[in-house]
Amino acid sequence: MSDAVAHDDDQSELIVVGPKDAIRRARPLPPFGQMGIEDLTDEESDAFIAALEAL
């Protein structure tokens, strides 16, 4: 059985793969200090945090 799962031919960039292939493709996260979003304004940051808190 193939690890790849069929996906629509709608030219989307979403690729669905099976668990084994997902694990094979996984990469470690960068250090915490490098995970920020550059050029994010205070207003955008506040809106992001508010959206997370609303969940």
PDB file of N, CA and C in Angstrom:
ATOM      1  N   MET A   1       0.837  -1.179   0.000  1.00  0.00           N
ATOM      2  CA  MET A   1       0.000   0.000   0.000  1.00  0.00           C
ATOM      3  C   MET A   1       0.879   1.238   0.000  1.00  0.00           C
ATOM      4  N   SER A   2       0.556   2.173  -0.823  1.00  0.00           N
ATOM      5  CA  SER A   2       1.325   3.412  -0.924  1.00  0.00           C
ATOM      6  C   SER A   2       1.030   4.323   0.246  1.00  0.00           C
ATOM      7  N   ASP A   3       2.039   5.097   0.684  1.00  0.00           N
ATOM      8  CA  ASP A   3       1.844   6.063   1.763  1.00  0.00           C
ATOM      9  C   ASP A   3       1.093   7.295   1.279  1.00  0.00           C
ATOM     10  N   ALA A   4       1.160   7.586  -0.009  1.00  0.00           N
ATOM     11  CA  ALA A   4       0.497   8.782  -0.538  1.00  0.00           C
ATOM     12  C   ALA A   4      -1.004   8.560  -0.625  1.00  0.00           C
ATOM     13  N   VAL A   5      -1.733   9.597  -0.307  1.00  0.00           N
ATOM     14  CA  VAL A   5      -3.193   9.553  -0.386  1.00  0.00           C
ATOM     15  C   VAL A   5      -3.606  10.378  -1.592  1.00  0.00           C
ATOM     16  N   ALA A   6      -4.569   9.898  -2.339  1.00  0.00           N
ATOM     17  CA  ALA A   6      -5.022  10.620  -3.534  1.00  0.00           C
ATOM     18  C   ALA A   6      -5.526  12.004  -3.163  1.00  0.00           C
ATOM     19  N   HIS A   7      -5.276  12.960  -4.030  1.00  0.00           N
ATOM     20  CA  HIS A   7      -5.777  14.318  -3.810  1.00  0.00           C
ATOM     21  C   HIS A   7      -6.393  14.835  -5.105  1.00  0.00           C
ATOM     22  N   ASP A   8      -7.193  15.875  -4.990  1.00  0.00           N
ATOM     23  CA  ASP A   8      -7.881  16.433  -6.154  1.00  0.00           C
ATOM     24  C   ASP A   8      -6.886  16.973  -7.166  1.00  0.00           C
ATOM     25  N   ASP A   9      -7.294  17.018  -8.416  1.00  0.00           N
ATOM     26  CA  ASP A   9      -6.465  17.583  -9.473  1.00  0.00           C
ATOM     27  C   ASP A   9      -6.781  19.053  -9.686  1.00  0.00           C
ATOM     28  N   ASP A  10      -7.081  19.777  -8.617  1.00  0.00           N
ATOM     29  CA  ASP A  10      -7.487  21.180  -8.733  1.00  0.00           C
ATOM     30  C   ASP A  10      -6.303  22.144  -8.720  1.00  0.00           C
ATOM     31  N   GLN A  11      -5.111  21.625  -8.892  1.00  0.00           N
ATOM     32  CA  GLN A  11      -3.896  22.445  -8.933  1.00  0.00           C
ATOM     33  C   GLN A  11      -3.579  23.091  -7.587  1.00  0.00           C
ATOM     34  N   SER A  12      -4.197  22.651  -6.486  1.00  0.00           N
ATOM     35  CA  SER A  12      -3.896  23.218  -5.174  1.00  0.00           C
ATOM     36  C   SER A  12      -2.510  22.745  -4.747  1.00  0.00           C
ATOM     37  N   GLU A  13      -1.938  23.450  -3.809  1.00  0.00           N
ATOM     38  CA  GLU A  13      -0.620  23.086  -3.321  1.00  0.00           C
ATOM     39  C   GLU A  13      -0.699  22.180  -2.100  1.00  0.00           C
ATOM     40  N   LEU A  14      -1.896  21.796  -1.699  1.00  0.00           N
ATOM     41  CA  LEU A  14      -2.074  20.902  -0.573  1.00  0.00           C
ATOM     42  C   LEU A  14      -1.789  19.476  -1.015  1.00  0.00           C
ATOM     43  N   ILE A  15      -0.885  18.834  -0.309  1.00  0.00           N
ATOM     44  CA  ILE A  15      -0.553  17.444  -0.600  1.00  0.00           C
ATOM     45  C   ILE A  15      -0.865  16.642   0.651  1.00  0.00           C
ATOM     46  N   VAL A  16      -1.703  15.648   0.514  1.00  0.00           N
ATOM     47  CA  VAL A  16      -2.074  14.801   1.636  1.00  0.00           C
ATOM     48  C   VAL A  16      -1.261  13.521   1.531  1.00  0.00           C
ATOM     49  N   VAL A  17      -0.569  13.184   2.604  1.00  0.00           N
ATOM     50  CA  VAL A  17       0.260  11.979   2.622  1.00  0.00           C
ATOM     51  C   VAL A  17      -0.135  11.128   3.819  1.00  0.00           C
ATOM     52  N   GLY A  18       0.218   9.880   3.752  1.00  0.00           N
ATOM     53  CA  GLY A  18      -0.059   8.962   4.849  1.00  0.00           C
ATOM     54  C   GLY A  18       0.878   9.216   6.024  1.00  0.00           C
ATOM     55  N   PRO A  19       0.582   8.631   7.172  1.00  0.00           N
ATOM     56  CA  PRO A  19       1.382   8.860   8.379  1.00  0.00           C
ATOM     57  C   PRO A  19       2.862   8.523   8.225  1.00  0.00           C
ATOM     58  N   LYS A  20       3.174   7.407   7.582  1.00  0.00           N
ATOM     59  CA  LYS A  20       4.582   7.033   7.428  1.00  0.00           C
ATOM     60  C   LYS A  20       5.343   8.060   6.599  1.00  0.00           C
ATOM     61  N   ASP A  21       4.724   8.519   5.518  1.00  0.00           N
ATOM     62  CA  ASP A  21       5.379   9.518   4.680  1.00  0.00           C
ATOM     63  C   ASP A  21       5.485  10.856   5.403  1.00  0.00           C
ATOM     64  N   ALA A  22       4.479  11.198   6.192  1.00  0.00           N
ATOM     65  CA  ALA A  22       4.522  12.450   6.958  1.00  0.00           C
ATOM     66  C   ALA A  22       5.684  12.426   7.946  1.00  0.00           C
ATOM     67  N   ILE A  23       5.886  11.307   8.612  1.00  0.00           N
ATOM     68  CA  ILE A  23       7.004  11.183   9.554  1.00  0.00           C
ATOM     69  C   ILE A  23       8.329  11.271   8.811  1.00  0.00           C
ATOM     70  N   ARG A  24       8.407  10.639   7.654  1.00  0.00           N
ATOM     71  CA  ARG A  24       9.647  10.676   6.870  1.00  0.00           C
ATOM     72  C   ARG A  24       9.976  12.099   6.435  1.00  0.00           C
ATOM     73  N   ARG A  25       8.952  12.897   6.119  1.00  0.00           N
ATOM     74  CA  ARG A  25       9.156  14.273   5.645  1.00  0.00           C
ATOM     75  C   ARG A  25       9.375  15.281   6.772  1.00  0.00           C
ATOM     76  N   ALA A  26       9.069  14.899   7.991  1.00  0.00           N
ATOM     77  CA  ALA A  26       9.123  15.836   9.117  1.00  0.00           C
ATOM     78  C   ALA A  26      10.535  16.390   9.334  1.00  0.00           C
ATOM     79  N   ARG A  27      10.586  17.624   9.773  1.00  0.00           N
ATOM     80  CA  ARG A  27      11.853  18.278  10.073  1.00  0.00           C
ATOM     81  C   ARG A  27      11.756  18.887  11.467  1.00  0.00           C
ATOM     82  N   PRO A  28      12.876  18.993  12.186  1.00  0.00           N
ATOM     83  CA  PRO A  28      12.832  19.607  13.521  1.00  0.00           C
ATOM     84  C   PRO A  28      12.504  21.095  13.423  1.00  0.00           C
ATOM     85  N   LEU A  29      11.881  21.600  14.469  1.00  0.00           N
ATOM     86  CA  LEU A  29      11.590  23.028  14.526  1.00  0.00           C
ATOM     87  C   LEU A  29      12.879  23.816  14.734  1.00  0.00           C
ATOM     88  N   PRO A  30      12.931  25.051  14.244  1.00  0.00           N
ATOM     89  CA  PRO A  30      14.101  25.894  14.523  1.00  0.00           C
ATOM     90  C   PRO A  30      14.085  26.303  15.999  1.00  0.00           C
ATOM     91  N   PRO A  31      15.191  26.839  16.505  1.00  0.00           N
ATOM     92  CA  PRO A  31      15.219  27.313  17.883  1.00  0.00           C
ATOM     93  C   PRO A  31      14.117  28.356  18.115  1.00  0.00           C
ATOM     94  N   PHE A  32      13.611  28.436  19.349  1.00  0.00           N
ATOM     95  CA  PHE A  32      12.497  29.318  19.670  1.00  0.00           C
ATOM     96  C   PHE A  32      12.741  30.753  19.216  1.00  0.00           C
ATOM     97  N   GLY A  33      13.941  31.251  19.398  1.00  0.00           N
ATOM     98  CA  GLY A  33      14.261  32.623  19.039  1.00  0.00           C
ATOM     99  C   GLY A  33      14.174  32.916  17.548  1.00  0.00           C
ATOM    100  N   GLN A  34      14.178  31.886  16.730  1.00  0.00           N
ATOM    101  CA  GLN A  34      14.109  32.058  15.277  1.00  0.00           C
ATOM    102  C   GLN A  34      12.707  31.810  14.727  1.00  0.00           C
ATOM    103  N   MET A  35      11.731  31.606  15.605  1.00  0.00           N
ATOM    104  CA  MET A  35      10.387  31.254  15.152  1.00  0.00           C
ATOM    105  C   MET A  35       9.464  32.465  15.027  1.00  0.00           C
ATOM    106  N   GLY A  36       9.970  33.651  15.232  1.00  0.00           N
ATOM    107  CA  GLY A  36       9.141  34.841  15.112  1.00  0.00           C
ATOM    108  C   GLY A  36       8.833  35.183  13.666  1.00  0.00           C
ATOM    109  N   ILE A  37       7.808  35.994  13.474  1.00  0.00           N
ATOM    110  CA  ILE A  37       7.438  36.450  12.139  1.00  0.00           C
ATOM    111  C   ILE A  37       8.039  37.839  11.952  1.00  0.00           C
ATOM    112  N   GLU A  38       8.929  37.967  10.996  1.00  0.00           N
ATOM    113  CA  GLU A  38       9.561  39.262  10.752  1.00  0.00           C
ATOM    114  C   GLU A  38       8.548  40.257  10.209  1.00  0.00           C
ATOM    115  N   ASP A  39       8.732  41.517  10.538  1.00  0.00           N
ATOM    116  CA  ASP A  39       7.907  42.619  10.034  1.00  0.00           C
ATOM    117  C   ASP A  39       6.446  42.530  10.475  1.00  0.00           C
ATOM    118  N   LEU A  40       6.168  41.861  11.581  1.00  0.00           N
ATOM    119  CA  LEU A  40       4.809  41.790  12.113  1.00  0.00           C
ATOM    120  C   LEU A  40       4.568  43.031  12.960  1.00  0.00           C
ATOM    121  N   THR A  41       3.525  43.773  12.632  1.00  0.00           N
ATOM    122  CA  THR A  41       3.232  44.997  13.392  1.00  0.00           C
ATOM    123  C   THR A  41       2.615  44.627  14.738  1.00  0.00           C
ATOM    124  N   ASP A  42       2.642  45.569  15.678  1.00  0.00           N
ATOM    125  CA  ASP A  42       2.019  45.347  16.980  1.00  0.00           C
ATOM    126  C   ASP A  42       0.523  45.076  16.817  1.00  0.00           C
ATOM    127  N   GLU A  43      -0.113  45.778  15.887  1.00  0.00           N
ATOM    128  CA  GLU A  43      -1.543  45.586  15.648  1.00  0.00           C
ATOM    129  C   GLU A  43      -1.826  44.178  15.132  1.00  0.00           C
ATOM    130  N   GLU A  44      -1.011  43.693  14.218  1.00  0.00           N
ATOM    131  CA  GLU A  44      -1.176  42.344  13.688  1.00  0.00           C
ATOM    132  C   GLU A  44      -0.932  41.303  14.779  1.00  0.00           C
ATOM    133  N   SER A  45       0.074  41.544  15.589  1.00  0.00           N
ATOM    134  CA  SER A  45       0.379  40.630  16.688  1.00  0.00           C
ATOM    135  C   SER A  45      -0.772  40.571  17.678  1.00  0.00           C
ATOM    136  N   ASP A  46      -1.319  41.727  18.034  1.00  0.00           N
ATOM    137  CA  ASP A  46      -2.449  41.775  18.969  1.00  0.00           C
ATOM    138  C   ASP A  46      -3.665  41.048  18.401  1.00  0.00           C
ATOM    139  N   ALA A  47      -3.926  41.219  17.099  1.00  0.00           N
ATOM    140  CA  ALA A  47      -5.058  40.549  16.459  1.00  0.00           C
ATOM    141  C   ALA A  47      -4.855  39.039  16.450  1.00  0.00           C
ATOM    142  N   PHE A  48      -3.643  38.599  16.223  1.00  0.00           N
ATOM    143  CA  PHE A  48      -3.338  37.169  16.228  1.00  0.00           C
ATOM    144  C   PHE A  48      -3.567  36.567  17.599  1.00  0.00           C
ATOM    145  N   ILE A  49      -3.041  37.219  18.628  1.00  0.00           N
ATOM    146  CA  ILE A  49      -3.210  36.741  19.993  1.00  0.00           C
ATOM    147  C   ILE A  49      -4.691  36.718  20.380  1.00  0.00           C
ATOM    148  N   ALA A  50      -5.425  37.759  19.996  1.00  0.00           N
ATOM    149  CA  ALA A  50      -6.865  37.815  20.286  1.00  0.00           C
ATOM    150  C   ALA A  50      -7.603  36.663  19.623  1.00  0.00           C
ATOM    151  N   ALA A  51      -7.227  36.328  18.396  1.00  0.00           N
ATOM    152  CA  ALA A  51      -7.876  35.224  17.685  1.00  0.00           C
ATOM    153  C   ALA A  51      -7.584  33.899  18.387  1.00  0.00           C
ATOM    154  N   LEU A  52      -6.381  33.701  18.867  1.00  0.00           N
ATOM    155  CA  LEU A  52      -6.038  32.484  19.577  1.00  0.00           C
ATOM    156  C   LEU A  52      -6.806  32.384  20.893  1.00  0.00           C
ATOM    157  N   GLU A  53      -6.915  33.501  21.591  1.00  0.00           N
ATOM    158  CA  GLU A  53      -7.628  33.494  22.875  1.00  0.00           C
ATOM    159  C   GLU A  53      -9.121  33.272  22.699  1.00  0.00           C
ATOM    160  N   ALA A  54      -9.651  33.581  21.521  1.00  0.00           N
ATOM    161  CA  ALA A  54     -11.079  33.414  21.267  1.00  0.00           C
ATOM    162  C   ALA A  54     -11.461  31.959  20.995  1.00  0.00           C
ATOM    163  N   LEU A  55     -10.461  31.122  20.770  1.00  0.00           N
ATOM    164  CA  LEU A  55     -10.763  29.713  20.467  1.00  0.00           C
ATOM    165  C   LEU A  55     -11.303  28.979  21.672  1.00  0.00           C
TER     166      LEU A  55
END
